[in-house]
mmCIF file of C-alpha atoms and ligand atoms in Angstrom:
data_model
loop_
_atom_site.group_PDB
_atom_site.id
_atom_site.type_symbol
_atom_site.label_atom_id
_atom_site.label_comp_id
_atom_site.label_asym_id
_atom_site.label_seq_id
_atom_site.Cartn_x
_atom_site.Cartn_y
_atom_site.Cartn_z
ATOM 1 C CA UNK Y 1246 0.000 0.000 0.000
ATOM 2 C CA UNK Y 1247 1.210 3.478 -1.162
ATOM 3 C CA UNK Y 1248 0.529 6.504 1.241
ATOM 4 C CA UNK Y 1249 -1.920 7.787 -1.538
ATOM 5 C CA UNK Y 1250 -3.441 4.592 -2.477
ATOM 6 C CA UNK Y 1251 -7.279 4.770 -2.624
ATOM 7 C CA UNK Y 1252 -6.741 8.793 -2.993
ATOM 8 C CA UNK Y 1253 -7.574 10.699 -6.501
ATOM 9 C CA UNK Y 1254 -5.571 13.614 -7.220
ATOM 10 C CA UNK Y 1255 -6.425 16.587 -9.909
ATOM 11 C CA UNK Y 1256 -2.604 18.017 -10.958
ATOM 12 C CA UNK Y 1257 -2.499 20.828 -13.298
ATOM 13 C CA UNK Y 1258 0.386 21.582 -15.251
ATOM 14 C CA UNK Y 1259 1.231 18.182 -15.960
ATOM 15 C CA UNK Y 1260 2.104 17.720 -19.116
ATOM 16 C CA UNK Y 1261 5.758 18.221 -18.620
ATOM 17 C CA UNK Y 1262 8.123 19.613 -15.944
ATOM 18 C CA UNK Y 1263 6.878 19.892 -12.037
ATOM 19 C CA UNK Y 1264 3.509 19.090 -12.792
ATOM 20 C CA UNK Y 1265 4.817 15.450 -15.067
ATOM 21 C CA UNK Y 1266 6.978 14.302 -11.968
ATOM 22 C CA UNK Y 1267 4.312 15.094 -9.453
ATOM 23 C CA UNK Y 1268 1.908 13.139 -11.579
ATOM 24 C CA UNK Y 1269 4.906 10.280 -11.550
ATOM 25 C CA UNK Y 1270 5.513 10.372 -8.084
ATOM 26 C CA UNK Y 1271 1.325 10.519 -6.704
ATOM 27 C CA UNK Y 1272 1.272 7.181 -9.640
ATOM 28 C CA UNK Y 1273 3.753 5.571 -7.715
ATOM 29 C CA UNK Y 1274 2.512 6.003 -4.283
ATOM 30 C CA UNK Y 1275 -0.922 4.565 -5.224
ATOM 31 C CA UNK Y 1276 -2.689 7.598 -6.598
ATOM 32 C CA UNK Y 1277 -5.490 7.785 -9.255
ATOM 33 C CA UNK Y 1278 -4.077 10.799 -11.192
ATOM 34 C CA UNK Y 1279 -6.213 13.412 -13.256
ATOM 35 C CA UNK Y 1280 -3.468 15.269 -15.498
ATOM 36 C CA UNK Y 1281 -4.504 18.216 -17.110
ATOM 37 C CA UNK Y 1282 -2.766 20.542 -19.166
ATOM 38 C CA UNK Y 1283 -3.425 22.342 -22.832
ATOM 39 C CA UNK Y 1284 -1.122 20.030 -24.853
ATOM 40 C CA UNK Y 1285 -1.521 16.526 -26.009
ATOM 41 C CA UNK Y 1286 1.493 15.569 -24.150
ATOM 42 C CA UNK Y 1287 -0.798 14.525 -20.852
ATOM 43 C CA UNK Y 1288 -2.178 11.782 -22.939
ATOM 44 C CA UNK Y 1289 1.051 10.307 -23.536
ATOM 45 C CA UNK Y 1290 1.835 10.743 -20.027
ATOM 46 C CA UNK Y 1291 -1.114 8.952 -18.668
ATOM 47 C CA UNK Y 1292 -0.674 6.291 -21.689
ATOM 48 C CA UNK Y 1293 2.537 5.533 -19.632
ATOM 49 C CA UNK Y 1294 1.383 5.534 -16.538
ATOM 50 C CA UNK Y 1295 -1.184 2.860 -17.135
ATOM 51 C CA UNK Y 1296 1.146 1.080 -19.552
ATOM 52 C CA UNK Y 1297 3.165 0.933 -15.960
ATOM 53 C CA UNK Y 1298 -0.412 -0.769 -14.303
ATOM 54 C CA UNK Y 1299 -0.968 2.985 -12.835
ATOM 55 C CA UNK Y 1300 -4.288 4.696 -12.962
ATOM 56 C CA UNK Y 1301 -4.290 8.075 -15.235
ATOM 57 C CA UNK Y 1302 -6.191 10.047 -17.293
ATOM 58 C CA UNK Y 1303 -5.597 12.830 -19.273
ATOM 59 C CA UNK Y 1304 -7.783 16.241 -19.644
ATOM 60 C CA UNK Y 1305 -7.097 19.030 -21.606
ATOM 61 C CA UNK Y 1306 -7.895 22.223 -20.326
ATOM 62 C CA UNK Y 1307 -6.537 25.866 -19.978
ATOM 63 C CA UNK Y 1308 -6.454 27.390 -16.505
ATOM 64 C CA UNK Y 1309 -7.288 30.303 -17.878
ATOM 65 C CA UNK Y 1310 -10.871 29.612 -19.270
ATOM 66 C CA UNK Y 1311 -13.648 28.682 -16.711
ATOM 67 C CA UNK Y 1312 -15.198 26.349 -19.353
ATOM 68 C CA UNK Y 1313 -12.082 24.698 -19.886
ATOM 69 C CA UNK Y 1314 -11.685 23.980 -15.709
ATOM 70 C CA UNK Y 1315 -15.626 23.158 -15.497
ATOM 71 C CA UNK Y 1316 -15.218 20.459 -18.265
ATOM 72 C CA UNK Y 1317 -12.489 19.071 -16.890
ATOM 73 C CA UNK Y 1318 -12.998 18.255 -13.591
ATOM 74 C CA UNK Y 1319 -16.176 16.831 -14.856
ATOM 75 C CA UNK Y 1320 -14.411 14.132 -16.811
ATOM 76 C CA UNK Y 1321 -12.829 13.738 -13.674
ATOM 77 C CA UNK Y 1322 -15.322 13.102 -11.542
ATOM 78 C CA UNK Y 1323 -16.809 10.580 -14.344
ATOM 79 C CA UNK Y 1324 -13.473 8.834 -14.165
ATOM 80 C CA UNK Y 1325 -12.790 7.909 -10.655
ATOM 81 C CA UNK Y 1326 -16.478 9.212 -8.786
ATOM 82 C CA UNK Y 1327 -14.484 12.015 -6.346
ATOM 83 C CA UNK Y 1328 -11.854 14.181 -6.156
ATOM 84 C CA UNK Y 1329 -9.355 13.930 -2.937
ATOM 85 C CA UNK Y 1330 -6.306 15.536 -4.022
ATOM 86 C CA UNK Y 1331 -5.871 19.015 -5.779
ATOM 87 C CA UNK Y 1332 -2.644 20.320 -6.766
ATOM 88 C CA UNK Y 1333 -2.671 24.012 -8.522
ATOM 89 C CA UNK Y 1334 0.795 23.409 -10.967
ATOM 90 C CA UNK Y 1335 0.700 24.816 -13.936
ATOM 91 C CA UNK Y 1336 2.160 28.323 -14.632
ATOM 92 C CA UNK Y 1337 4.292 30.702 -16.472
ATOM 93 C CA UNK Y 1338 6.851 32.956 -16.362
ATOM 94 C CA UNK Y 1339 8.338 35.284 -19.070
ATOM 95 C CA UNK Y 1340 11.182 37.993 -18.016
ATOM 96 C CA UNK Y 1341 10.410 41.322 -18.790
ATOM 97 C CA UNK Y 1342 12.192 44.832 -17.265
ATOM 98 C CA UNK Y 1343 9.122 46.502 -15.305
ATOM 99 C CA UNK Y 1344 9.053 49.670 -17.534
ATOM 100 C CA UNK Y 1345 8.842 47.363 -20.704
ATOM 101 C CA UNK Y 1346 6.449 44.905 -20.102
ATOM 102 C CA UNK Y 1347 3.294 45.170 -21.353
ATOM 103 C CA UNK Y 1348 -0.319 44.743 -19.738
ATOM 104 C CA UNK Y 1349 -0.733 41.914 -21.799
ATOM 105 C CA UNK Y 1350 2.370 40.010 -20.486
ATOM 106 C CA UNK Y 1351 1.108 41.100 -16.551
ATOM 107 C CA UNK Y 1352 -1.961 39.897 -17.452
ATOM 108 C CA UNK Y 1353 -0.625 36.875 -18.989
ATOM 109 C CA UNK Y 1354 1.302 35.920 -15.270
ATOM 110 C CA UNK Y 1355 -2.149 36.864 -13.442
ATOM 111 C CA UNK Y 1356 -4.589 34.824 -15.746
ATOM 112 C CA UNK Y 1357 -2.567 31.479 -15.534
ATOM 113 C CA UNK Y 1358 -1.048 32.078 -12.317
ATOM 114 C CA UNK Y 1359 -3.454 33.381 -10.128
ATOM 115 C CA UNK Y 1360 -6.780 33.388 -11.719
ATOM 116 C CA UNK Y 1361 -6.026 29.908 -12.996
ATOM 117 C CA UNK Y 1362 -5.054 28.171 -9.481
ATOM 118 C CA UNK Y 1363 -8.371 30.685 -8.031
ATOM 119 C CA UNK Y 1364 -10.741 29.236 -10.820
ATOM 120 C CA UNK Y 1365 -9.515 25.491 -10.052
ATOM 121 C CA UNK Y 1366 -9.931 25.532 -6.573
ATOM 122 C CA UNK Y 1367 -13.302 27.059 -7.127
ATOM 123 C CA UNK Y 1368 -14.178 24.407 -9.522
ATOM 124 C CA UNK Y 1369 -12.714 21.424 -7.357
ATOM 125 C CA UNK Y 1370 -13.286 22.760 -3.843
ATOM 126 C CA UNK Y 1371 -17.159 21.512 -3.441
ATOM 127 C CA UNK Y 1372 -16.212 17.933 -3.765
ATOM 128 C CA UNK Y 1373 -13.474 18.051 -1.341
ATOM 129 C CA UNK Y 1374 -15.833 19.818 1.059
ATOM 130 C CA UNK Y 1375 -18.597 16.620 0.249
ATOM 131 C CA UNK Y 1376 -15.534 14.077 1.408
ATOM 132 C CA UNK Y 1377 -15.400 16.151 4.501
ATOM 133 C CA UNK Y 1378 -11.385 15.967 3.437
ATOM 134 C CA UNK Y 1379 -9.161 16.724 0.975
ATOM 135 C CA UNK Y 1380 -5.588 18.779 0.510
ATOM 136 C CA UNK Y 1381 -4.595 21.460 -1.773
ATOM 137 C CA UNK Y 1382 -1.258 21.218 -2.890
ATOM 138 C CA UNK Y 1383 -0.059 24.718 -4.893
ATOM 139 C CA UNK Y 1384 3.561 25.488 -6.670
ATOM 140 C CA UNK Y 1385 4.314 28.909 -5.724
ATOM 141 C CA UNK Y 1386 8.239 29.718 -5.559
ATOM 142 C CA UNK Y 1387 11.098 31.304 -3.299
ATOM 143 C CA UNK Y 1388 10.361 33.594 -5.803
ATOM 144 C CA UNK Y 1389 8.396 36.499 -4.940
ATOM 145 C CA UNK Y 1390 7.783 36.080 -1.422
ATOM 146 C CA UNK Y 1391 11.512 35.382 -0.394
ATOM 147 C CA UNK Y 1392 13.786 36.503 -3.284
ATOM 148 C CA UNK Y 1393 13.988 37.863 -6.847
ATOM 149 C CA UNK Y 1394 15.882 38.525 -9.191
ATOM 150 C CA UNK Y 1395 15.670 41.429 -12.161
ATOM 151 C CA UNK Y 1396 12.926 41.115 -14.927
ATOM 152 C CA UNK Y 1397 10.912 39.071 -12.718
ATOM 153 C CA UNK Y 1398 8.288 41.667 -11.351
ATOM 154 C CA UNK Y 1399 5.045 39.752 -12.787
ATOM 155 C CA UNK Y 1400 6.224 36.445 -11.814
ATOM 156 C CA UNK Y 1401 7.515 37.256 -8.756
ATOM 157 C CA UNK Y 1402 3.968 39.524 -7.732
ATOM 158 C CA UNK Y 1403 1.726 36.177 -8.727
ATOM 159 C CA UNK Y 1404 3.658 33.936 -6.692
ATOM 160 C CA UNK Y 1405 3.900 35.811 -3.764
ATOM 161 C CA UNK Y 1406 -0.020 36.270 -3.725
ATOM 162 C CA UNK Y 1407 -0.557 32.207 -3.689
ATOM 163 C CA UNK Y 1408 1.398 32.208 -0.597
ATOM 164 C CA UNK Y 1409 -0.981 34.845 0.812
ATOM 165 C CA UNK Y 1410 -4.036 32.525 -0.842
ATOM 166 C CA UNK Y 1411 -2.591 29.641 0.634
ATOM 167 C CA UNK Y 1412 -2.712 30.613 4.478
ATOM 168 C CA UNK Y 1413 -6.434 32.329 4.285
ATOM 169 C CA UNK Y 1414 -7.525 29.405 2.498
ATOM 170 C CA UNK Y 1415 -6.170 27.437 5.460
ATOM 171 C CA UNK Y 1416 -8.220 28.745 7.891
ATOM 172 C CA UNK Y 1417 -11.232 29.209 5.954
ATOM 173 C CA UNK Y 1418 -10.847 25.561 4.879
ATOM 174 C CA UNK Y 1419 -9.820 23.682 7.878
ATOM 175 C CA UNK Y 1420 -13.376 23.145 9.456
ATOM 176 C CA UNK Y 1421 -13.893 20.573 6.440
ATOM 177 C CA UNK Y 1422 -10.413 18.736 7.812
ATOM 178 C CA UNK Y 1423 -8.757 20.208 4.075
ATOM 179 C CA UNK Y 1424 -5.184 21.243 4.339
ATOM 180 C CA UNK Y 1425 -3.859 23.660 2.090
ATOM 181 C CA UNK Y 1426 -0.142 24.010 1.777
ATOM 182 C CA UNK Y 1427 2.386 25.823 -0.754
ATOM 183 C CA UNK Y 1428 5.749 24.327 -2.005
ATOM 184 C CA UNK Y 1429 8.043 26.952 -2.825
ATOM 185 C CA UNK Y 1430 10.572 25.673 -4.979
ATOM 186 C CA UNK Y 1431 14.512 27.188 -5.840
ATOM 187 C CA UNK Y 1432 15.111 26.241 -9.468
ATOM 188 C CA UNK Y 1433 13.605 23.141 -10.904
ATOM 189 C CA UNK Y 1434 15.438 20.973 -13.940
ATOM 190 C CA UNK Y 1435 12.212 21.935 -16.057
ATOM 191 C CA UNK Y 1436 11.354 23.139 -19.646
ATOM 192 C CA UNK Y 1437 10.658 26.500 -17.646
ATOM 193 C CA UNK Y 1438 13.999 26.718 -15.848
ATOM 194 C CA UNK Y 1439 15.652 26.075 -19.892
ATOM 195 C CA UNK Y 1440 13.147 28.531 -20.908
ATOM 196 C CA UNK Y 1441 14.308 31.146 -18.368
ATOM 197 C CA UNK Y 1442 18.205 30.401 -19.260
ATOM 198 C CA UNK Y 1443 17.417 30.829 -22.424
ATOM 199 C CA UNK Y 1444 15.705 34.595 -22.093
ATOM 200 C CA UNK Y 1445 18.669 35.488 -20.064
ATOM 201 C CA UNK Y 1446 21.204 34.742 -22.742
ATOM 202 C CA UNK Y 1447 20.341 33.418 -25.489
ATOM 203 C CA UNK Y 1448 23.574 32.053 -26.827
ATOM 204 C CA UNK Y 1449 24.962 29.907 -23.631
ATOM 205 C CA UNK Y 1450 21.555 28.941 -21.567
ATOM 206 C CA UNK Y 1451 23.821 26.157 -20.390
ATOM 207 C CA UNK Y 1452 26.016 28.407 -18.607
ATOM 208 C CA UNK Y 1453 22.972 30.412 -16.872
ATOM 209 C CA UNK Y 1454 21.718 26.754 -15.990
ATOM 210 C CA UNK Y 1455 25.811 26.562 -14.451
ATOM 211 C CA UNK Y 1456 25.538 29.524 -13.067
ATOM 212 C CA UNK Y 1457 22.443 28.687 -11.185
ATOM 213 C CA UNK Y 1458 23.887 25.184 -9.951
ATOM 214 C CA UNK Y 1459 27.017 26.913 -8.910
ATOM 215 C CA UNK Y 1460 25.378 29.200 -6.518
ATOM 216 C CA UNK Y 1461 23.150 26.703 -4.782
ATOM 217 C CA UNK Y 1462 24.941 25.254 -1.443
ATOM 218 C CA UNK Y 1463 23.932 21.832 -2.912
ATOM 219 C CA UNK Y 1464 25.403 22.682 -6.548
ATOM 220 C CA UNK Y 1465 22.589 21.622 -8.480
ATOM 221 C CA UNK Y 1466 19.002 22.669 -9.562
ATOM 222 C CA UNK Y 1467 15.948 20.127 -8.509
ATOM 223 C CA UNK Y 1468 14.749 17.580 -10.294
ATOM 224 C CA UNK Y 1469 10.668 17.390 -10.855
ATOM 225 C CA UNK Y 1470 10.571 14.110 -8.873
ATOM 226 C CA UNK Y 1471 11.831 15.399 -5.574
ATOM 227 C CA UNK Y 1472 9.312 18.200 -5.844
ATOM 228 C CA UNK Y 1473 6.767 15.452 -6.365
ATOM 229 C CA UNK Y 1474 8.076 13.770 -3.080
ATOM 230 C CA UNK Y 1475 7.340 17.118 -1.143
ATOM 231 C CA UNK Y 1476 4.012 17.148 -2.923
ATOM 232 C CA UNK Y 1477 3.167 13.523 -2.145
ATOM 233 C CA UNK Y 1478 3.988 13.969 1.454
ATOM 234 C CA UNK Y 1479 1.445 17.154 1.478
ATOM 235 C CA UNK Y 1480 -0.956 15.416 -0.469
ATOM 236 C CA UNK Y 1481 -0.949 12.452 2.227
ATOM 237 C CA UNK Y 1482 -2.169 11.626 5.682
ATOM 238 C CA UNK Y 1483 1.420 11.943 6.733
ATOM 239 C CA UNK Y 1484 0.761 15.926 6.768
ATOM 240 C CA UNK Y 1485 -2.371 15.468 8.618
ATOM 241 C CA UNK Y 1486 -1.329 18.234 11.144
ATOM 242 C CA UNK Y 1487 0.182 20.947 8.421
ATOM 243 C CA UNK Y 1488 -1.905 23.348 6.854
ATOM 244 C CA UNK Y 1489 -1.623 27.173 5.435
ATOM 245 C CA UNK Y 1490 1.974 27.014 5.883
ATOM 246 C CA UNK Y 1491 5.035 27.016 2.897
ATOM 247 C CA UNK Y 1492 7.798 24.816 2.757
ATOM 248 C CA UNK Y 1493 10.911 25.797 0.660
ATOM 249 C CA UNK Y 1494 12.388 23.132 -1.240
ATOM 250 C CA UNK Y 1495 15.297 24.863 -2.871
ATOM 251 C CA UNK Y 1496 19.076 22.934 -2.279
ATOM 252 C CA UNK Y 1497 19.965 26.055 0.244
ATOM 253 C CA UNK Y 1498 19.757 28.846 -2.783
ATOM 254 C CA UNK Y 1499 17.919 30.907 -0.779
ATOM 255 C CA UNK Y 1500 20.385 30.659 2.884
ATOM 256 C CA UNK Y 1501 23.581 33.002 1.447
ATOM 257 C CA UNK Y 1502 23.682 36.074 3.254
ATOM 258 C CA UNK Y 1503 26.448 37.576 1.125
ATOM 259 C CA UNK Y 1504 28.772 36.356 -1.185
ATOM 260 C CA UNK Y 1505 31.662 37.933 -0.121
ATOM 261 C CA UNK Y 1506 32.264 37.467 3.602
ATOM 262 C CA UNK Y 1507 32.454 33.858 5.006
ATOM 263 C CA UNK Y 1508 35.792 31.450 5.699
HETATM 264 O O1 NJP P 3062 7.154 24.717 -15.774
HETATM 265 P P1 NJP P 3062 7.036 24.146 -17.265
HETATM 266 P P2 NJP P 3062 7.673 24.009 -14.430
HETATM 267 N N1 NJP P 3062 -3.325 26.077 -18.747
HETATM 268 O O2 NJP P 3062 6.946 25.333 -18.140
HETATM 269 C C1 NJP P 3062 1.243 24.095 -17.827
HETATM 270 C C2 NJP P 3062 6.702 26.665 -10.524
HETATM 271 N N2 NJP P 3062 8.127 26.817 -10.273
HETATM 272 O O3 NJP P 3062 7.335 22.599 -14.432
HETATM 273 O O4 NJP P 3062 -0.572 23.672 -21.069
HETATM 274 C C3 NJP P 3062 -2.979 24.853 -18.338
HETATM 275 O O5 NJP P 3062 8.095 23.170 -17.511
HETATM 276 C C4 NJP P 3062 2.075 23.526 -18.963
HETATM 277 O O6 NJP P 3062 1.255 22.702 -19.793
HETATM 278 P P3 NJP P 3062 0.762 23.057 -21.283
HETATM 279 C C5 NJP P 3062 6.187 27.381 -11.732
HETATM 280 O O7 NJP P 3062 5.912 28.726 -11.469
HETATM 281 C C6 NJP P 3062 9.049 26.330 -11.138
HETATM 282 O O8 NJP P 3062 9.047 24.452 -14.197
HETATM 283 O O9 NJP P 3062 0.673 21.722 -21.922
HETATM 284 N N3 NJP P 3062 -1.734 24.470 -18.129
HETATM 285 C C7 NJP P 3062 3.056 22.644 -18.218
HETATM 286 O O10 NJP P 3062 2.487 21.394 -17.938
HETATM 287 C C8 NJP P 3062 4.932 26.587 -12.032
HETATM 288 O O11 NJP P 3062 3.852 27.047 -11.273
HETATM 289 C C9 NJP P 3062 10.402 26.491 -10.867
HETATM 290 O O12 NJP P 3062 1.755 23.985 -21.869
HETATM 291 C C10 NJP P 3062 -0.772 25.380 -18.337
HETATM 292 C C11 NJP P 3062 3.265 23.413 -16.931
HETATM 293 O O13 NJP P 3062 2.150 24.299 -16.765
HETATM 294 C C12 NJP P 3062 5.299 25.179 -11.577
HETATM 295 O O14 NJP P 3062 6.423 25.305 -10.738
HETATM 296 C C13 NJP P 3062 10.790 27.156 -9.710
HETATM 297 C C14 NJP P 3062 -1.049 26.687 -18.755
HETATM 298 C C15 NJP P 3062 4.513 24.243 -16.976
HETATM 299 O O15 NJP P 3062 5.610 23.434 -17.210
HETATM 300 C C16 NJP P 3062 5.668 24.258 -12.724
HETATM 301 O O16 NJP P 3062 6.782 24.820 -13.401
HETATM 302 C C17 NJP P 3062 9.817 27.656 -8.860
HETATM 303 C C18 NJP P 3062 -2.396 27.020 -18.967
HETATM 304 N N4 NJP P 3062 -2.766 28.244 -19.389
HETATM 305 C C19 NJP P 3062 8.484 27.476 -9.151
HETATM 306 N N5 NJP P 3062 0.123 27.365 -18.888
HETATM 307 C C20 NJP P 3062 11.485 25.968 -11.763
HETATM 308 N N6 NJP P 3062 11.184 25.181 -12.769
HETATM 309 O O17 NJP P 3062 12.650 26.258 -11.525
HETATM 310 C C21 NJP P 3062 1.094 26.503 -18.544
HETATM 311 O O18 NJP P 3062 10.209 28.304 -7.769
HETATM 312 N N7 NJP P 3062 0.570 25.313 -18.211
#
């Protein structure tokens, strides 16, 4: 018996990145996983997964359209009967100096980022509340809320609110025995991370993606599994007793005080 077996769990983003080894990881430990995401890529995914003897299926949907979310966690629900387990993945980030980004690209960060883990939760939340249980698992970063770095002013402003979504959902939530929890990752090994290497210079990502490794005490980014442990352990019984709070899982990136003084 896996600590999630008999549980159904509703992860968004999980077409690749994060959201694929959390959907890995949940398979593993016994979980019936719903992966949804906009590209075709979940269906391969969940193809594996019960190629493996795993249960999986795939829905597409965009966080950003209510219709999308609605549909969705129908098919869900028609799937497996309930809904035990929701973690809020999926999101975006594009770099962009303050002064020069656009409304569109703010809006972009709020729609998927906020709006879209706000519109799931809405969407999911009544049959949690019907189980009289349930846990919210939602990605939000060390970004935002504990550091940041230049050009990140969207990204950084939408993941800093889930953290601020995440404790006043606790509260409101924990008379129906739901925990809601936020993982705040340091860099990930994730199409995102390549994607962000890649905006900061476009001609040697790989040495960004060095540079990152370098100045993490354990000299290397993440990789989506052990994010999907963290997940796993908030999405089981074993975190009964934690709820509204944030746990950084970033290799020590975020402990430096300085660079310069030390022995
Ligand atoms: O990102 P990436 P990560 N509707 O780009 C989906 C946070 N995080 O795995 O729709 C529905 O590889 C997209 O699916 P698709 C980060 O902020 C990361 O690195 O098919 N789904 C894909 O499955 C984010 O919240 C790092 O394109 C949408 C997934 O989201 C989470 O971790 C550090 C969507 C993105 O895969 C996963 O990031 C950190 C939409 N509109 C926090 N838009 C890191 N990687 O270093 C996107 O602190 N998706």
């Amino acid at each position: 018996m896996g600590k999630l077996t008999g549980k159904v769990a509703f992860i968004t983003g999980a077409s690749k990145g994060i959201g694929e080894g959390i959907a890995k990881v949940y398979a593993k430990y016994g979980a019936k996983v719903i992966l949804a995401a906009r590209s075709n890529r979940i269906e391969e995914i969940a193809e594996n997964l019960r190629a493996n003897g795993y249960e999986a299926i795939a829905v597409r949907m965009d966080v950003s359209n209510k219709g999308d979310i609605e549909r969705a966690v129908e098919c869900g629900i028609k799937a497996f009967g309930k809904i035990d387990i929701l973690v809020n993945n999926a999101g975006v980030c594009k770099l962009g100096k303050f002064l020069e980004m656009s409304e569109e690209d703010r809006d972009f960060h709020i729609d998927v980022n906020i709006k879209g883990v706000w519109n799931t939760t809405k969407a999911i939340l009544p049959y949690l509340i019907k189980n009289n249980y349930g846990k919210i698992v939602i990605t939000s970063s060390v970004t935002g809320d504990m550091v940041a770095d230049p050009g990140e002013t969207a990204y950084a402003m939408t993941k800093a609110a889930l953290v601020g979504f995440t404790k006043s959902l606790a509260v409101e939530l924990a008379q129906y025995k739901i925990n809601v929890n936020a993982i705040c990752p340091g860099y990930v090994l994730t199409p995102m991370a390549e994607g962000i290497a890649k905006q900061s210079d476009e001609k040697s990502p790989d040495k960004v993606l060095k540079g990152i490794a370098d100045a993490v005490p354990l000299k290397r980014l993440a990789e989506p599994e052990e994010i999907g442990e963290l997940a796993a352990f908030l999405g089981s019984d074993e975190s009964n007793y934690i709820t509204g709070t944030q746990i950084v899982i970033d290799g020590g990136s975020t402990l430096p005080e300085t660079i310069s003084v030390g022995i």
